[in-house]
C-alpha cells in the first residue's frame, strides 16, 4: 500500500509509525505540514517541489492555491491511505483537502490554552472535517470535548513492535563493567527544577546499586533532522540510549507511549518503570504493565527492578524478522476508521463494560498532577471509582457536560441500570446555568434508573461571614445565590452530601443555617491513600530523626511555635527538612533567622515537591500544624500525603484530623504550645509506626472510602424506602 | 421606419446578404477596401445592417452580451494592476493580499457571531407561533412516536395553489419521501413570509419568518432535518435550535457561488460590487455553517463538479466525510423514452428560462441564425418556449421564420413531456449548469441534447449521447448538428443512449433512492455500539 503520513514535526511518535509501516511492506511518504517540507517521498511525485507560498500564513484560512497544492500532494501520490499525525497536520489536511484521512492525535496535542488561536483553529478544522479522531486515552477524549469536539473519539490502535530493534542494550552496558545506568526519559520542556528533583531522587536509588541516573528528553530519541536523513527510529533511539541499562519514563508527552511500546519488547520489558500519570496509567492498563507509580513510589519501583537485576543481558538483539501479513498495523487502523460508529460516539471503557453504569462528576476536570489537594483528590477518587468498573467522567464545562450527560441519559434509556454517581464540587460554585439544570436532570434520571448518588462539598467559604472573596457586593450576592442553588440541587438530587470530615460537616451545617434550612443527610469522606503514591514504610534505624515541614510559611502555619519547639530538641538526634515553594524561601529564612537556625547544619531547605522528596536515612516525622479556625474543621490533604510517604505525623489535638491520626495510630497529637510540640516529637522519634501506617494504608485507602460510601448509600436508600412505605 | 417586405422575400434577402458577406470576406485586401467604400455609401437599411454584420463575419443574430455587461467581454488584464510588476508578482500579491484580508474579515465575523445569542422572546408572538405549529402538526397528521421518525424539510419557497412554480423539484422529492412511507414536515422560511399552514398536493406546509421552524425544531428530535437553498437568513433563524438534530444541507447552486461565474449577467459596476459583497458574505456564512457543532452532517451537492466548484468559490473544503453527491431526480416515468423516428433529428426544441445568460439563450439564437444560412434550414423545424429578459432575442431574430415557433410562456412538466414526444433534438447551450435538469429530462425522453462542455455538463453527457461543443462555440454546435442531420442512424443511436444514460445516472433509484438512504427514510443497517443515538449521519 502507498501511504502518506502527514506530520506536525517529527518525533518518536511518528517515526515509530513509519518504521512499523515500512516493516509491514508499505511504501510511506512523509510530508511535514508544519514546516511544509517533504521528509520522505518517491522521486517522481508531481508535488515534489514545494513552493515557498505554501508556507504563507495568509493562506491558512482561505486560499484555493494551497488547497490545490494539497490536492496535488495527496492525489498526485496515488496514496491508498492518508494518515495525519498531530494537530497541525490534521488541521492542514482538514482545511485544504477534502479526502478522507486517519487523524491521530497524541497525548499533549490538546494541551493548549485559548491564547493559542492557531492551534484552536487547527482543532476546529479537524473536528469539523473528521468524523472520528483517534486519541490515546479517555483523558484525551475529555480534552477534545473541552475543546469543542464534534467528532467520534476512538482509541489509537496497537502497533506491532516486534520488528523493532530493542532500545536498551544491557549487555553492551554490562561489558563496560559499570553499574546500572538509568535513562530518565522526560517530556521536552519539563521545568528544570522538577526534572532535577526526579533525577536526584532516582539517582539516589541508582547510587545504592552503584549506578547513576541521567535525564534524556523523550523527543531527543528522534528528531526532524533524523527523518530528513531517512533514518529509522529504532536505530537512532537505540544509538542515543546506548550505554543505558534501564529507563524510567516520567511525566507525559506525545512520545511517551511510543517509547513505552518499544521498551515493552521482551528483551527490555523488565528494565523500565513508568510514572503513573493519567495518560501513562491508561497505557499501562492496556499494555498489562504493572510497574507504575508516582513520586517516591517510582524510585521504590526502580529499586525493585535494580534489586532483581532486571532483565537478563542476553546478547544484543537484532531486529526480528516478522511476517508483514501477521502484523500489518494498517489493518487495525483501517478497521478503526471503517467500523460504523454514530456521530458522537466515544470508545469509553464504561460503555463496553457490563453491569450498572457508574458516573464520576467533578466541577473541574482531572489534572495530571501529583501535587495540589484538589487535583489529587479528584484524580484519586476518579481512579478509585474506575477500580469498581470504569465510570463515565463528566465535568461542568458545558461542552463536556452536554455530550457526556447525553450519553449517560441514552445508556440509561436503553435500559442499563444506574450504579453509583459520585460528584465533587469545587471551591467556587458552577458558573454555568446549563450545567446546573443538566445536573438536576442527571440526578433525577440516575435515581429513576435505580442508582445511588453522593455529592462531595469541598468547602463553603463563600458563606462565611467575613469571607472576602469578592469586593463588589452585588457580585458577591450573586455568587452566594449560585452556590446555594448548586447545593440545593445536589442536596435534593443526591442521596448524601459528603464533607472532608465530621467536623467539616458540622461546620457546613452551621454556615448553611439561615440560608438553606433543608436537613440534608451528611457523611464524612476524608482524603485517602492512593496506592500509586504509597511508599513502603520502613522503621527508622536508631539514630537521627528528620522532622519534615512541608507547606506554606507564616503564622497561619504555626511557624513560630514549631521553630521554638525544634530548637529545644536534643541537638544530635534531629534534623530539620523544610519543603517550601521557591517564593517562600526568603520568608522561611527570616523565620529561621529569628530563631537562630539560619546557619544550623541540621536545617535543610528544598523547593522540591513533596511527592519527589527523598527522605534522609533514619526515621522521618511529618508535621501538620495549622494555627487557624479553619484547621478545626479542615482535613489538610498533606495528612494523607505523609501517610503515603510512610511518615508518622504530628498534629494539634484540636485540629479536625487529630482523631484520624490517633485512631489509626499513625502519629501523635499535641497542644498548641512549643513545649507540647517538642515533647510529642521526642516521644514520636522513639516509636515505630511502621505497622500502624501499613494498616492505615488499607483502611484509609480510596477503595475503602468507596466501600464505606456504598454501604452508607445502601443504608440511606433502605431508610428512604422504609419511610416511603405506608 | 424601414418598410417591411413579405416574409419569403426577406428570407431570400437574408440568404443573399449572407452569401455576399461570405464571398466578400474571401476577396483580396485592396478589392475589399473598394467594396467597403461602396458599402459605406449605401442607404441605412436593414439590408445594409445585415450585410455589414455578414462582412464582419458576424451573423445577424450575433450575441449582444458583451456590450450589455459591466465589463464588456474582457476580464481585467493583469498588466493594469501595475506596469512595474511581473505577471507572477501581480498574481501573487493579488492572491495573498486577498487571502490576508479575508482572514481578518472572517476573524471579525467569528468574533461577532460568538457575541451574538439567540433572539429575545416575544411572549405574544411565541404564543401565536405555538398555536400555528399545533394547527400544522394536526394538519400534517404526524405522530410523535412514528416508526422511522419524522423528517423536516426547510426551504425558502414552496409551491402553493396559484404559485405552482416555487421549487418544484423540492416538492417532487417530498412526494417521494411520502411515497416511501415517511412522515414529513415542510417549513418555508423567509423574512417577508407570512405565517400560514396549508396543504399542497398532499404535502402539509407551514410558513413564516423562522419562528415556526424554531418551534418545530424545539419540539422534537427529527430523524433528519434538511435545508434547500439555505442562505444567511434561514441559517440565522435555525442555527441555535439545531442541537441534537441530524442536519443535511442541499447545495443546488446559487447558495455558494462566486460572482465571477456569472459575470456576463451584470450590467452595471454597482451590480458587480453588490455581487462581490454577496460572495464574501457567503464565504463567511459557509465557514460558519461548516464549523457549527450541529452544522450539516452532510452537504449534498447535485454534481461532483458543483461540489468542487463550490469549494473553490467559497475558498474552503467540504470534507469527504461530510459531503455527498446526489443528482436531482429525473422523472423517468413522466419523461419516458419512446424510440424516435429518424425524421425528428430536424425537429429542434428549446425550453428554458432566458432571464439571464447562464443558460445561453443568446448562443441558441446564434446557432439557429447560422443554421438559417445552411442548406438544412428548410428541413428544420424549431420550437422555442420560455420567458425572461433575454427572450426577446428569439422573437426578433425569428419573427419572419415560419419554421421557427417562438412562444413567450412557461410550460408545465406534463406539457414538456408531451413536447418531447414531438421533437428529436434539444438545443440546450449553457454557460453554467450545476446539473441541467431540463436537459436530462429531454434526454430521458430520447432527445439528443446539443450543449457545451462547461461546468457540470460533462459529468452528465458524453459524445455518445450528446452533441458537444466547447463553451461559447456555436460553430462546433452547428457542425455537430449537421453530422446528426446527415446521419439518421447516429441520431437514433444517440437518442437511445441519451435515455439510457439519464435512467442510469439520474433516474429515481440512482438519486432519490440514494437520498432516502442518506436521510434514513428507509431502514438501513446499523452497527451501533451501546449508547448510540437512534438516528445520526454516517461519519465514516
mmCIF file of C-alpha atoms in Angstrom, chain B residues 229-484:
data_model
loop_
_atom_site.group_PDB
_atom_site.id
_atom_site.type_symbol
_atom_site.label_atom_id
_atom_site.label_comp_id
_atom_site.label_asym_id
_atom_site.label_seq_id
_atom_site.Cartn_x
_atom_site.Cartn_y
_atom_site.Cartn_z
ATOM 1 C CA UNK B 229 -31.472 26.933 -0.825
ATOM 2 C CA UNK B 230 -30.162 27.947 2.551
ATOM 3 C CA UNK B 231 -28.797 31.443 2.833
ATOM 4 C CA UNK B 232 -27.833 33.670 5.723
ATOM 5 C CA UNK B 233 -31.427 34.353 6.708
ATOM 6 C CA UNK B 234 -32.532 30.749 7.074
ATOM 7 C CA UNK B 235 -29.297 29.821 8.838
ATOM 8 C CA UNK B 236 -29.621 32.594 11.395
ATOM 9 C CA UNK B 237 -33.175 31.522 12.101
ATOM 10 C CA UNK B 238 -32.404 27.886 12.801
ATOM 11 C CA UNK B 239 -28.782 27.632 13.932
ATOM 12 C CA UNK B 240 -29.428 27.942 17.664
ATOM 13 C CA UNK B 241 -32.034 25.189 17.577
ATOM 14 C CA UNK B 242 -30.179 22.512 15.671
ATOM 15 C CA UNK B 243 -28.741 20.922 18.808
ATOM 16 C CA UNK B 244 -29.253 17.201 18.705
ATOM 17 C CA UNK B 245 -30.693 17.236 15.201
ATOM 18 C CA UNK B 246 -29.162 15.479 12.216
ATOM 19 C CA UNK B 247 -28.900 18.225 9.681
ATOM 20 C CA UNK B 248 -28.374 17.971 5.923
ATOM 21 C CA UNK B 249 -27.808 20.879 3.601
ATOM 22 C CA UNK B 250 -28.669 20.541 -0.072
ATOM 23 C CA UNK B 251 -26.439 22.685 -2.257
ATOM 24 C CA UNK B 252 -28.202 23.380 -5.512
ATOM 25 C CA UNK B 253 -26.045 26.139 -6.927
ATOM 26 C CA UNK B 254 -26.529 29.748 -6.169
ATOM 27 C CA UNK B 255 -26.157 29.364 -2.401
ATOM 28 C CA UNK B 256 -22.396 29.218 -2.603
ATOM 29 C CA UNK B 257 -21.448 30.673 -5.960
ATOM 30 C CA UNK B 258 -18.727 33.194 -6.630
ATOM 31 C CA UNK B 259 -19.730 36.314 -8.517
ATOM 32 C CA UNK B 260 -17.248 35.768 -11.355
ATOM 33 C CA UNK B 261 -19.127 32.725 -12.631
ATOM 34 C CA UNK B 262 -21.993 34.911 -13.776
ATOM 35 C CA UNK B 263 -20.028 37.976 -14.759
ATOM 36 C CA UNK B 264 -21.957 38.158 -18.014
ATOM 37 C CA UNK B 265 -25.172 38.837 -16.122
ATOM 38 C CA UNK B 266 -24.106 42.108 -14.526
ATOM 39 C CA UNK B 267 -24.983 45.220 -16.418
ATOM 40 C CA UNK B 268 -23.539 47.911 -14.177
ATOM 41 C CA UNK B 269 -20.485 48.239 -11.927
ATOM 42 C CA UNK B 270 -22.861 48.608 -8.964
ATOM 43 C CA UNK B 271 -24.230 45.166 -9.628
ATOM 44 C CA UNK B 272 -20.723 43.794 -9.705
ATOM 45 C CA UNK B 273 -19.895 45.469 -6.407
ATOM 46 C CA UNK B 274 -23.012 44.033 -4.815
ATOM 47 C CA UNK B 275 -22.235 40.579 -6.182
ATOM 48 C CA UNK B 276 -18.697 40.670 -4.780
ATOM 49 C CA UNK B 277 -20.013 41.712 -1.370
ATOM 50 C CA UNK B 278 -22.563 38.925 -1.570
ATOM 51 C CA UNK B 279 -19.852 36.386 -2.385
ATOM 52 C CA UNK B 280 -17.697 37.438 0.538
ATOM 53 C CA UNK B 281 -20.724 37.256 2.849
ATOM 54 C CA UNK B 282 -21.459 33.775 1.606
ATOM 55 C CA UNK B 283 -17.851 32.746 2.146
ATOM 56 C CA UNK B 284 -18.275 33.822 5.766
ATOM 57 C CA UNK B 285 -21.630 32.067 6.039
ATOM 58 C CA UNK B 286 -20.416 28.686 4.834
ATOM 59 C CA UNK B 287 -17.358 28.833 7.057
ATOM 60 C CA UNK B 288 -19.697 29.370 9.969
ATOM 61 C CA UNK B 289 -22.035 26.584 8.871
ATOM 62 C CA UNK B 290 -19.140 24.191 8.373
ATOM 63 C CA UNK B 291 -17.710 24.911 11.809
ATOM 64 C CA UNK B 292 -21.020 24.862 13.676
ATOM 65 C CA UNK B 293 -21.171 21.970 16.151
ATOM 66 C CA UNK B 294 -24.591 20.985 14.869
ATOM 67 C CA UNK B 295 -23.954 22.028 11.304
ATOM 68 C CA UNK B 296 -24.708 19.677 8.422
ATOM 69 C CA UNK B 297 -23.602 16.088 8.817
ATOM 70 C CA UNK B 298 -23.658 16.133 5.022
ATOM 71 C CA UNK B 299 -23.532 18.811 2.403
ATOM 72 C CA UNK B 300 -25.414 17.320 -0.506
ATOM 73 C CA UNK B 301 -24.411 18.548 -3.963
ATOM 74 C CA UNK B 302 -26.210 17.948 -7.217
ATOM 75 C CA UNK B 303 -22.989 17.127 -9.018
ATOM 76 C CA UNK B 304 -19.388 16.442 -8.234
ATOM 77 C CA UNK B 305 -18.397 19.419 -10.354
ATOM 78 C CA UNK B 306 -20.570 21.641 -8.231
ATOM 79 C CA UNK B 307 -19.026 20.246 -5.066
ATOM 80 C CA UNK B 308 -15.581 21.139 -6.360
ATOM 81 C CA UNK B 309 -16.698 24.487 -7.758
ATOM 82 C CA UNK B 310 -18.453 25.449 -4.563
ATOM 83 C CA UNK B 311 -15.268 24.672 -2.647
ATOM 84 C CA UNK B 312 -13.315 26.931 -4.917
ATOM 85 C CA UNK B 313 -15.940 29.644 -4.866
ATOM 86 C CA UNK B 314 -16.154 29.632 -1.099
ATOM 87 C CA UNK B 315 -12.410 29.059 -0.677
ATOM 88 C CA UNK B 316 -12.915 26.186 1.738
ATOM 89 C CA UNK B 317 -13.046 22.426 1.725
ATOM 90 C CA UNK B 318 -16.080 20.244 2.297
ATOM 91 C CA UNK B 319 -14.573 17.154 3.893
ATOM 92 C CA UNK B 320 -15.233 13.864 2.179
ATOM 93 C CA UNK B 321 -16.898 12.596 5.326
ATOM 94 C CA UNK B 322 -19.387 15.442 5.200
ATOM 95 C CA UNK B 323 -20.226 15.725 1.548
ATOM 96 C CA UNK B 324 -22.290 13.652 -0.798
ATOM 97 C CA UNK B 325 -23.362 13.957 -4.410
ATOM 98 C CA UNK B 326 -26.997 13.268 -5.166
ATOM 99 C CA UNK B 327 -28.245 14.390 -8.571
ATOM 100 C CA UNK B 328 -31.657 15.955 -8.943
ATOM 101 C CA UNK B 329 -34.134 13.254 -9.789
ATOM 102 C CA UNK B 330 -35.383 12.950 -13.340
ATOM 103 C CA UNK B 331 -38.920 11.653 -13.520
ATOM 104 C CA UNK B 332 -38.314 8.865 -15.967
ATOM 105 C CA UNK B 333 -41.930 7.790 -15.692
ATOM 106 C CA UNK B 334 -43.068 11.163 -16.928
ATOM 107 C CA UNK B 335 -40.167 11.736 -19.302
ATOM 108 C CA UNK B 336 -40.399 8.311 -20.757
ATOM 109 C CA UNK B 337 -38.235 7.170 -23.607
ATOM 110 C CA UNK B 338 -40.126 6.403 -26.785
ATOM 111 C CA UNK B 339 -37.939 5.433 -29.753
ATOM 112 C CA UNK B 340 -37.706 8.369 -32.127
ATOM 113 C CA UNK B 341 -38.374 8.406 -35.832
ATOM 114 C CA UNK B 342 -35.219 9.460 -37.674
ATOM 115 C CA UNK B 343 -37.066 12.450 -39.111
ATOM 116 C CA UNK B 344 -37.144 14.038 -35.665
ATOM 117 C CA UNK B 345 -33.432 14.861 -35.997
ATOM 118 C CA UNK B 346 -34.565 18.010 -37.778
ATOM 119 C CA UNK B 347 -37.026 18.937 -35.049
ATOM 120 C CA UNK B 348 -35.294 21.188 -32.551
ATOM 121 C CA UNK B 349 -36.698 22.225 -29.198
ATOM 122 C CA UNK B 350 -35.514 24.919 -26.756
ATOM 123 C CA UNK B 351 -37.361 25.278 -23.458
ATOM 124 C CA UNK B 352 -35.656 27.215 -20.707
ATOM 125 C CA UNK B 353 -35.585 30.444 -18.855
ATOM 126 C CA UNK B 354 -33.912 33.344 -20.623
ATOM 127 C CA UNK B 355 -33.971 35.542 -17.548
ATOM 128 C CA UNK B 356 -30.181 35.575 -17.511
ATOM 129 C CA UNK B 357 -27.404 34.402 -19.736
ATOM 130 C CA UNK B 358 -26.455 31.321 -17.728
ATOM 131 C CA UNK B 359 -28.480 29.107 -19.995
ATOM 132 C CA UNK B 360 -27.045 30.585 -23.169
ATOM 133 C CA UNK B 361 -30.234 31.701 -24.888
ATOM 134 C CA UNK B 362 -28.025 34.024 -26.922
ATOM 135 C CA UNK B 363 -25.944 31.057 -28.070
ATOM 136 C CA UNK B 364 -29.119 29.280 -29.104
ATOM 137 C CA UNK B 365 -30.147 32.338 -31.105
ATOM 138 C CA UNK B 366 -26.781 32.322 -32.824
ATOM 139 C CA UNK B 367 -26.895 28.612 -33.602
ATOM 140 C CA UNK B 368 -30.323 28.850 -35.134
ATOM 141 C CA UNK B 369 -29.497 32.016 -37.015
ATOM 142 C CA UNK B 370 -26.457 30.461 -38.556
ATOM 143 C CA UNK B 371 -28.310 27.272 -39.361
ATOM 144 C CA UNK B 372 -30.528 29.512 -41.410
ATOM 145 C CA UNK B 373 -27.588 30.081 -43.664
ATOM 146 C CA UNK B 374 -27.223 26.376 -44.327
ATOM 147 C CA UNK B 375 -28.967 24.109 -46.776
ATOM 148 C CA UNK B 376 -30.679 22.300 -43.905
ATOM 149 C CA UNK B 377 -32.692 25.266 -42.810
ATOM 150 C CA UNK B 378 -35.752 24.390 -44.785
ATOM 151 C CA UNK B 379 -35.795 20.911 -43.289
ATOM 152 C CA UNK B 380 -35.507 22.218 -39.784
ATOM 153 C CA UNK B 381 -38.445 22.846 -37.532
ATOM 154 C CA UNK B 382 -37.651 24.614 -34.278
ATOM 155 C CA UNK B 383 -39.772 25.490 -31.299
ATOM 156 C CA UNK B 384 -38.726 27.968 -28.648
ATOM 157 C CA UNK B 385 -40.647 28.208 -25.364
ATOM 158 C CA UNK B 386 -39.610 30.342 -22.437
ATOM 159 C CA UNK B 387 -39.501 33.781 -20.954
ATOM 160 C CA UNK B 388 -37.144 36.255 -19.360
ATOM 161 C CA UNK B 389 -35.103 39.325 -20.063
ATOM 162 C CA UNK B 390 -33.204 37.859 -22.980
ATOM 163 C CA UNK B 391 -36.100 36.016 -24.573
ATOM 164 C CA UNK B 392 -36.760 38.940 -26.913
ATOM 165 C CA UNK B 393 -33.684 37.967 -28.928
ATOM 166 C CA UNK B 394 -35.541 34.870 -30.127
ATOM 167 C CA UNK B 395 -38.588 36.894 -31.017
ATOM 168 C CA UNK B 396 -36.732 39.479 -33.036
ATOM 169 C CA UNK B 397 -34.427 37.020 -34.739
ATOM 170 C CA UNK B 398 -37.078 34.582 -35.891
ATOM 171 C CA UNK B 399 -40.213 36.606 -36.288
ATOM 172 C CA UNK B 400 -40.071 36.028 -40.015
ATOM 173 C CA UNK B 401 -39.190 32.352 -39.974
ATOM 174 C CA UNK B 402 -42.168 30.138 -40.485
ATOM 175 C CA UNK B 403 -40.204 27.087 -39.405
ATOM 176 C CA UNK B 404 -39.352 28.619 -36.025
ATOM 177 C CA UNK B 405 -42.096 28.939 -33.472
ATOM 178 C CA UNK B 406 -41.310 31.272 -30.604
ATOM 179 C CA UNK B 407 -43.650 31.235 -27.599
ATOM 180 C CA UNK B 408 -43.104 33.519 -24.634
ATOM 181 C CA UNK B 409 -44.600 31.476 -21.784
ATOM 182 C CA UNK B 410 -43.888 28.795 -19.210
ATOM 183 C CA UNK B 411 -44.704 25.201 -19.897
ATOM 184 C CA UNK B 412 -45.762 22.687 -17.266
ATOM 185 C CA UNK B 413 -43.894 19.432 -16.701
ATOM 186 C CA UNK B 414 -46.723 17.465 -18.301
ATOM 187 C CA UNK B 415 -46.741 19.682 -21.354
ATOM 188 C CA UNK B 416 -42.968 19.486 -21.698
ATOM 189 C CA UNK B 417 -43.179 15.709 -21.587
ATOM 190 C CA UNK B 418 -45.687 15.798 -24.420
ATOM 191 C CA UNK B 419 -43.496 18.196 -26.404
ATOM 192 C CA UNK B 420 -40.610 15.802 -26.001
ATOM 193 C CA UNK B 421 -42.585 13.259 -27.984
ATOM 194 C CA UNK B 422 -42.648 15.551 -30.977
ATOM 195 C CA UNK B 423 -39.022 16.695 -31.071
ATOM 196 C CA UNK B 424 -35.743 14.892 -31.575
ATOM 197 C CA UNK B 425 -33.073 17.425 -30.672
ATOM 198 C CA UNK B 426 -32.873 19.522 -27.544
ATOM 199 C CA UNK B 427 -30.979 22.732 -28.124
ATOM 200 C CA UNK B 428 -29.553 23.472 -24.721
ATOM 201 C CA UNK B 429 -26.431 25.622 -24.860
ATOM 202 C CA UNK B 430 -25.154 26.673 -21.465
ATOM 203 C CA UNK B 431 -22.573 28.667 -19.606
ATOM 204 C CA UNK B 432 -23.343 27.371 -16.156
ATOM 205 C CA UNK B 433 -25.216 24.296 -15.034
ATOM 206 C CA UNK B 434 -24.682 22.550 -11.749
ATOM 207 C CA UNK B 435 -26.574 19.641 -13.312
ATOM 208 C CA UNK B 436 -29.001 20.645 -16.075
ATOM 209 C CA UNK B 437 -32.356 19.189 -15.158
ATOM 210 C CA UNK B 438 -34.223 20.270 -18.313
ATOM 211 C CA UNK B 439 -31.504 18.726 -20.458
ATOM 212 C CA UNK B 440 -31.694 15.466 -18.513
ATOM 213 C CA UNK B 441 -35.470 15.416 -18.794
ATOM 214 C CA UNK B 442 -35.211 15.844 -22.541
ATOM 215 C CA UNK B 443 -32.575 13.141 -22.753
ATOM 216 C CA UNK B 444 -34.784 10.821 -20.704
ATOM 217 C CA UNK B 445 -37.431 11.290 -23.390
ATOM 218 C CA UNK B 446 -34.879 10.429 -26.068
ATOM 219 C CA UNK B 447 -33.998 13.885 -27.349
ATOM 220 C CA UNK B 448 -30.368 14.361 -28.300
ATOM 221 C CA UNK B 449 -29.022 17.403 -26.452
ATOM 222 C CA UNK B 450 -26.842 19.969 -28.167
ATOM 223 C CA UNK B 451 -24.818 21.564 -25.450
ATOM 224 C CA UNK B 452 -21.482 22.916 -24.245
ATOM 225 C CA UNK B 453 -18.828 21.090 -22.285
ATOM 226 C CA UNK B 454 -18.809 23.627 -19.484
ATOM 227 C CA UNK B 455 -19.378 23.461 -15.705
ATOM 228 C CA UNK B 456 -21.049 20.201 -14.591
ATOM 229 C CA UNK B 457 -22.305 19.216 -18.019
ATOM 230 C CA UNK B 458 -19.546 16.706 -18.907
ATOM 231 C CA UNK B 459 -20.492 14.800 -15.769
ATOM 232 C CA UNK B 460 -23.879 14.032 -17.340
ATOM 233 C CA UNK B 461 -23.247 13.682 -21.053
ATOM 234 C CA UNK B 462 -20.634 12.455 -23.477
ATOM 235 C CA UNK B 463 -20.427 12.380 -27.226
ATOM 236 C CA UNK B 464 -22.203 9.067 -27.435
ATOM 237 C CA UNK B 465 -25.425 10.689 -26.334
ATOM 238 C CA UNK B 466 -24.994 14.414 -26.952
ATOM 239 C CA UNK B 467 -23.716 16.918 -29.459
ATOM 240 C CA UNK B 468 -20.961 18.615 -27.527
ATOM 241 C CA UNK B 469 -19.192 21.863 -28.176
ATOM 242 C CA UNK B 470 -16.690 23.862 -26.193
ATOM 243 C CA UNK B 471 -18.046 26.866 -24.296
ATOM 244 C CA UNK B 472 -19.416 29.665 -26.483
ATOM 245 C CA UNK B 473 -18.622 27.680 -29.616
ATOM 246 C CA UNK B 474 -21.658 27.927 -31.860
ATOM 247 C CA UNK B 475 -19.629 26.681 -34.821
ATOM 248 C CA UNK B 476 -18.976 23.361 -33.138
ATOM 249 C CA UNK B 477 -22.629 23.046 -32.215
ATOM 250 C CA UNK B 478 -23.662 23.631 -35.793
ATOM 251 C CA UNK B 479 -21.103 21.164 -37.064
ATOM 252 C CA UNK B 480 -22.398 18.581 -34.599
ATOM 253 C CA UNK B 481 -25.964 19.215 -35.623
ATOM 254 C CA UNK B 482 -25.070 18.817 -39.255
ATOM 255 C CA UNK B 483 -23.472 15.453 -38.520
ATOM 256 C CA UNK B 484 -26.717 14.480 -36.861
#
